[in-house]
Short mmCIF file of C-alpha atoms in Angstrom, two decimals:
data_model
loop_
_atom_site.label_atom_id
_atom_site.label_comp_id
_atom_site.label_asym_id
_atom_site.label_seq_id
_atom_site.Cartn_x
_atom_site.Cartn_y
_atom_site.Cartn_z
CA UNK A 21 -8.09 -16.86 -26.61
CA UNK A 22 -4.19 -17.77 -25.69
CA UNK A 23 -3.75 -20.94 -24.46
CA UNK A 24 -1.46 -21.84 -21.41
CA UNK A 25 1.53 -23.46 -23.40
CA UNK A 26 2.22 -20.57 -25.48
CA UNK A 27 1.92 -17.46 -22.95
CA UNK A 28 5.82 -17.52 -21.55
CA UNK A 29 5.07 -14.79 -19.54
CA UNK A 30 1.05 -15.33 -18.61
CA UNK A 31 2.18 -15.33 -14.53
CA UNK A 32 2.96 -11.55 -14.77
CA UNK A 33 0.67 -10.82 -17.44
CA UNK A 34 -2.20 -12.60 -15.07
CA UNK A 35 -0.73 -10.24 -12.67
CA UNK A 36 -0.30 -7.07 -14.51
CA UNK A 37 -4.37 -7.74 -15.20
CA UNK A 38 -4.96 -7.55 -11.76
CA UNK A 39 -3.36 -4.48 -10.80
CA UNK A 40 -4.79 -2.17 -13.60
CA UNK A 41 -8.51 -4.13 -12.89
CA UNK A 42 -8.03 -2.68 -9.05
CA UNK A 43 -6.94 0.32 -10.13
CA UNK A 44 -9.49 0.74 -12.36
CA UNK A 45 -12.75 -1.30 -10.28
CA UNK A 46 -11.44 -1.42 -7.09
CA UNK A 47 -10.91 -4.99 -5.23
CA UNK A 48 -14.37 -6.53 -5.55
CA UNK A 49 -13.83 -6.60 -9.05
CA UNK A 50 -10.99 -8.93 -8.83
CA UNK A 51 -11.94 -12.70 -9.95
CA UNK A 52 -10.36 -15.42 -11.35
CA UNK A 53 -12.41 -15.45 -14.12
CA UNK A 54 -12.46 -11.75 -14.77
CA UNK A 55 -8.78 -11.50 -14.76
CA UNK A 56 -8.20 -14.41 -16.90
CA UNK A 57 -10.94 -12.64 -19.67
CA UNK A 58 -9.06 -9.70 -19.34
CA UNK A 59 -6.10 -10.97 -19.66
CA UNK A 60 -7.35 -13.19 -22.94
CA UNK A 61 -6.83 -16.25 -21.60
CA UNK A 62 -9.34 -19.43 -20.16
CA UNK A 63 -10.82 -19.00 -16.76
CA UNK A 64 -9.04 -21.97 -15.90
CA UNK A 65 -5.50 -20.95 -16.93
CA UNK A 66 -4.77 -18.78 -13.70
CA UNK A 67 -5.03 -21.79 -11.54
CA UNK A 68 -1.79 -23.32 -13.46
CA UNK A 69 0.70 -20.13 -11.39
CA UNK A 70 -2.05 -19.41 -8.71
CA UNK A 71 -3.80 -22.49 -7.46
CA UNK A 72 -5.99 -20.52 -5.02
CA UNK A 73 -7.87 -17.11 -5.81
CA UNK A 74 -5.63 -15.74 -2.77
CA UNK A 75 -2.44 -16.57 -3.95
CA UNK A 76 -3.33 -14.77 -7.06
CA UNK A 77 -5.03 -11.64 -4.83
CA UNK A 78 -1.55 -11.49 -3.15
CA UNK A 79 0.67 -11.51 -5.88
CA UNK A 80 -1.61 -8.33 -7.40
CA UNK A 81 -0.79 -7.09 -3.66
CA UNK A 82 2.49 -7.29 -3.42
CA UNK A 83 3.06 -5.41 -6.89
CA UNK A 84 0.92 -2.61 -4.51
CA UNK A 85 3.40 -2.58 -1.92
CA UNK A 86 6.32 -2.67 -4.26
CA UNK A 87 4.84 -0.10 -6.01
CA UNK A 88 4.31 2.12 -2.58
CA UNK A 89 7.65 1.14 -1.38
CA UNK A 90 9.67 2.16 -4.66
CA UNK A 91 7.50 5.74 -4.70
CA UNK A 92 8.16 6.57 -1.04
CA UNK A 93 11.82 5.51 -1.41
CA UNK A 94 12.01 8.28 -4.35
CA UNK A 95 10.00 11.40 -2.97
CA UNK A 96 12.44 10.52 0.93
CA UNK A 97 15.38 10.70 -1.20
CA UNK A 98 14.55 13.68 -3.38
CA UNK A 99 13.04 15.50 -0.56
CA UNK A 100 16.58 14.60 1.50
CA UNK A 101 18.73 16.09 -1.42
CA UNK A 102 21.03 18.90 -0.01
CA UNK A 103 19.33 18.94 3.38
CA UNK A 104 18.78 15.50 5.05
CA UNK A 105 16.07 16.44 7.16
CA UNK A 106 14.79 13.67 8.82
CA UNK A 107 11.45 15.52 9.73
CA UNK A 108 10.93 16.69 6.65
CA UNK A 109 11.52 12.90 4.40
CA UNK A 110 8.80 11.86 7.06
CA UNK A 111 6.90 14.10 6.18
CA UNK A 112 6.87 13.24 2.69
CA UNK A 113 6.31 9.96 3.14
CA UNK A 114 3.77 10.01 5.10
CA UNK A 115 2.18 12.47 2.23
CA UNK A 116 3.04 9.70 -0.12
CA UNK A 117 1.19 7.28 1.92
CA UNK A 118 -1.98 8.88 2.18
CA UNK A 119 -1.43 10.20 -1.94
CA UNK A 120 -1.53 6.46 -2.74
CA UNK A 121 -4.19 5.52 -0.76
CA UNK A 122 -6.02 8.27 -2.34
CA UNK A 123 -5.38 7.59 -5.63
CA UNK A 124 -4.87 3.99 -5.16
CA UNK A 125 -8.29 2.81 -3.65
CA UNK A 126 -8.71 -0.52 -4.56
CA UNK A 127 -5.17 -1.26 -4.39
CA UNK A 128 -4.39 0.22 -0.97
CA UNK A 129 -7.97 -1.96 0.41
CA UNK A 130 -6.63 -5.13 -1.06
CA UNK A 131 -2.75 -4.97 0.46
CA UNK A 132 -4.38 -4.84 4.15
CA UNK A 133 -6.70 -7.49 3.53
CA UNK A 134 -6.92 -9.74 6.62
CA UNK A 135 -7.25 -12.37 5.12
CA UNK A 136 -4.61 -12.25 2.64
CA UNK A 137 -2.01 -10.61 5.36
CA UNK A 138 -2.61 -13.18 8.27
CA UNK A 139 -2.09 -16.17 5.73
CA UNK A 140 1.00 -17.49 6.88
CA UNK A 141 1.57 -19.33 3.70
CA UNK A 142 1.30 -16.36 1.62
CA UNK A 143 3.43 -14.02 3.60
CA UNK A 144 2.28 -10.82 2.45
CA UNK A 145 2.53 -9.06 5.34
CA UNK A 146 6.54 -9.30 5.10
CA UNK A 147 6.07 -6.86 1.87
CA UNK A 148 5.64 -3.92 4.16
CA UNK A 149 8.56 -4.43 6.25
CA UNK A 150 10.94 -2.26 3.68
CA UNK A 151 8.76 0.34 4.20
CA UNK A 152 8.29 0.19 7.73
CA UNK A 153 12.19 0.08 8.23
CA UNK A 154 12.61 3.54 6.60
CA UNK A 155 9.58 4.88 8.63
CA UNK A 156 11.38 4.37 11.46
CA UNK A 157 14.75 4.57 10.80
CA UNK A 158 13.27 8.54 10.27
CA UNK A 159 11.57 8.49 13.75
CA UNK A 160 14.87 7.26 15.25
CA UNK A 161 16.60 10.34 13.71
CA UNK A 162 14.11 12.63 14.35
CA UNK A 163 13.31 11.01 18.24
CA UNK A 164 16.76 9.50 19.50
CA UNK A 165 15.06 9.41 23.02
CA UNK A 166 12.37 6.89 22.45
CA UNK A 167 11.58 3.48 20.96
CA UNK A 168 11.70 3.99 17.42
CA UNK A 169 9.55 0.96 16.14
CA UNK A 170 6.67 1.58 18.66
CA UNK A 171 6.89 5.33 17.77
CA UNK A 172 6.52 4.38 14.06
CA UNK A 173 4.02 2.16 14.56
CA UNK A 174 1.43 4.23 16.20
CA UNK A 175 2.28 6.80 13.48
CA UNK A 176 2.08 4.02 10.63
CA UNK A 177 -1.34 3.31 12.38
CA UNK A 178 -2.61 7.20 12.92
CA UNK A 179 -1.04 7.71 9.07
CA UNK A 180 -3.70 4.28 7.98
CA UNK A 181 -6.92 5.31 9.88
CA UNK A 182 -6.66 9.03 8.22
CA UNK A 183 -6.28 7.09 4.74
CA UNK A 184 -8.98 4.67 5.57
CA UNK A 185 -11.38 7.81 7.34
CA UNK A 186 -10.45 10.49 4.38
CA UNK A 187 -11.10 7.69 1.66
CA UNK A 188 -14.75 7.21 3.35
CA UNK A 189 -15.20 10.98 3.40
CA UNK A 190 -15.71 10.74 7.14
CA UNK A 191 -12.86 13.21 8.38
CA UNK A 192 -13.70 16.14 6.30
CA UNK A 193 -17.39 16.12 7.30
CA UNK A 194 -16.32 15.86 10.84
CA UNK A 195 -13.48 18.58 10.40
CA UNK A 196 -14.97 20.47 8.23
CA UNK A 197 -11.89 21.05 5.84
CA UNK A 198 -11.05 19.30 2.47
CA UNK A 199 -7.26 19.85 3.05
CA UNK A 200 -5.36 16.75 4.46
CA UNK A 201 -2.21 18.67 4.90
CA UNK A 202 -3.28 20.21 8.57
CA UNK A 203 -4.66 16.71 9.31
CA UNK A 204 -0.82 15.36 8.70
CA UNK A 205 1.19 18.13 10.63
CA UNK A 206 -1.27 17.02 14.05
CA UNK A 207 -0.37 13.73 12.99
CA UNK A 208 3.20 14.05 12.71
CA UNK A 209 3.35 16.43 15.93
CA UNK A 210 1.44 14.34 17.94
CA UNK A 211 4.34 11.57 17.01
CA UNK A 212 7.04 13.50 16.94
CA UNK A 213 6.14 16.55 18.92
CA UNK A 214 5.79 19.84 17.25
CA UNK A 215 8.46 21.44 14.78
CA UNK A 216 11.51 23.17 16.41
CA UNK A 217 11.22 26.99 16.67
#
C-alpha cells in the first residue's frame, strides 16, 4: 500500500477512484474505505484532502457535471456547425442529458444528491450553472417572447423526471414504447411549442 507522503497526486487519484467505482457500482458503492482500497492506499489517507465522506462524494460529483457539461458543450456545437439552429442544439442536448443519465447511473444519482447539493459549504450545486446557462441561452433563441430561465427550468425539470422515470423502467411500461426519442419531441414541444411547418 502507498503511503500519503509519497502519492503527489493521491487527491485526483482518490478522485479518479471514485468516478470509475460509480460508474462501475453505482453510488452506494462509494466509501471511504472502498475508494481508498481501490485506490491502494490506507482507509485513513482520504481524510488528509477530504475530511468528510461528503466532501469527497462531491468532488467525484463535480468531475460528473464537468464531465456532462464538456459532452453537451461538444454534441451543441457540432450539431450547430453550418446551421445554428437553436431548436435543433436543444435538442441535442437534451438527448445528451438523458444519454448520460442512461449510461451514467450512478453518476447522474450522486450529482443530485440532496444532501450533497443543499450543503452550502460544498457548493455543488453551482457546477450545473454552465450548463443551465446554455440551456437557456437556447430557449431564449428559440422563445424570444417568454422568460427564458423559467422556460428552461421546467424543461431542465421535465428533461430530469424522464431520466429519473426511464432509468426506473417506469415510463416505458406506462407508454408502452422502448424509444425515448418520441418521449423528448412532447417534451421539447410542450416547452417550446411544436416545430415550425
Amino acid at each position: 500500500m502507498q503511503t500519503e507522503s509519497t502519492n503527489g497526486g493521491l487527491r485526483d487519484r482518490l478522485i479518479d477512484t471514485g468516478v470509475a467505482l460509480v460508474d462501475a457500482e453505482g453510488a452506494a458503492a462509494l466509501s471511504l474505505r472502498e475508494i481508498a482500497r481501490r485506490a491502494g492506499v490506507s482507509h485513513g489517507a482520504p481524510r488528509r484532502y477530504f475530511p468528510t465522506h461528503l466532501e469527497l462524494l462531491s468532488a467525484i460529483a463535480r468531475r460528473g457535471f464537468a464531465d456532462l457539461g464538456a459532452r453537451a458543450a461538444e454534441a451543441v456545437r457540432a450539431s450547430g456547425a453550418g446551421t445554428a439552429d437553436p431548436r435543433a442544439q436543444l435538442a441535442t442536448l437534451s438527448r445528451v442529458y438523458l444519454d448520460f443519465a442512461a449510461h451514467h447511473r450512478g453518476m447522474y444519482e450522486l450529482m443530485f444528491r440532496h444532501d450533497l447539493l443543499e450543503s452550502g459549504e460544498l457548493g455543488l450545486r453551482e457546477t450545473s450553472l454552465p450548463l443551465f446557462k446554455m440551456l437557456s441561452d437556447l430557449v431564449a433563441a428559440v422563445r424570444p417572447d417568454t422568460e427564458p430561465t423559467v422556460v428552461a427550468g421546467a424543461l431542465w425539470a421535465n428533461l430530469h423526471g424522464v431520466a429519473q422515470l426511464w432509468g426506473w423502467g417506469s415510463l416505458q411500461l406506462a407508454v408502452g414504447a422502448d424509444d425515448i426519442e418520441p418521449l423528448l419531441t412532447s417534451v421539447l414541444d410542450a416547452h417550446l411549442g411544436p416545430v415550425p411547418r
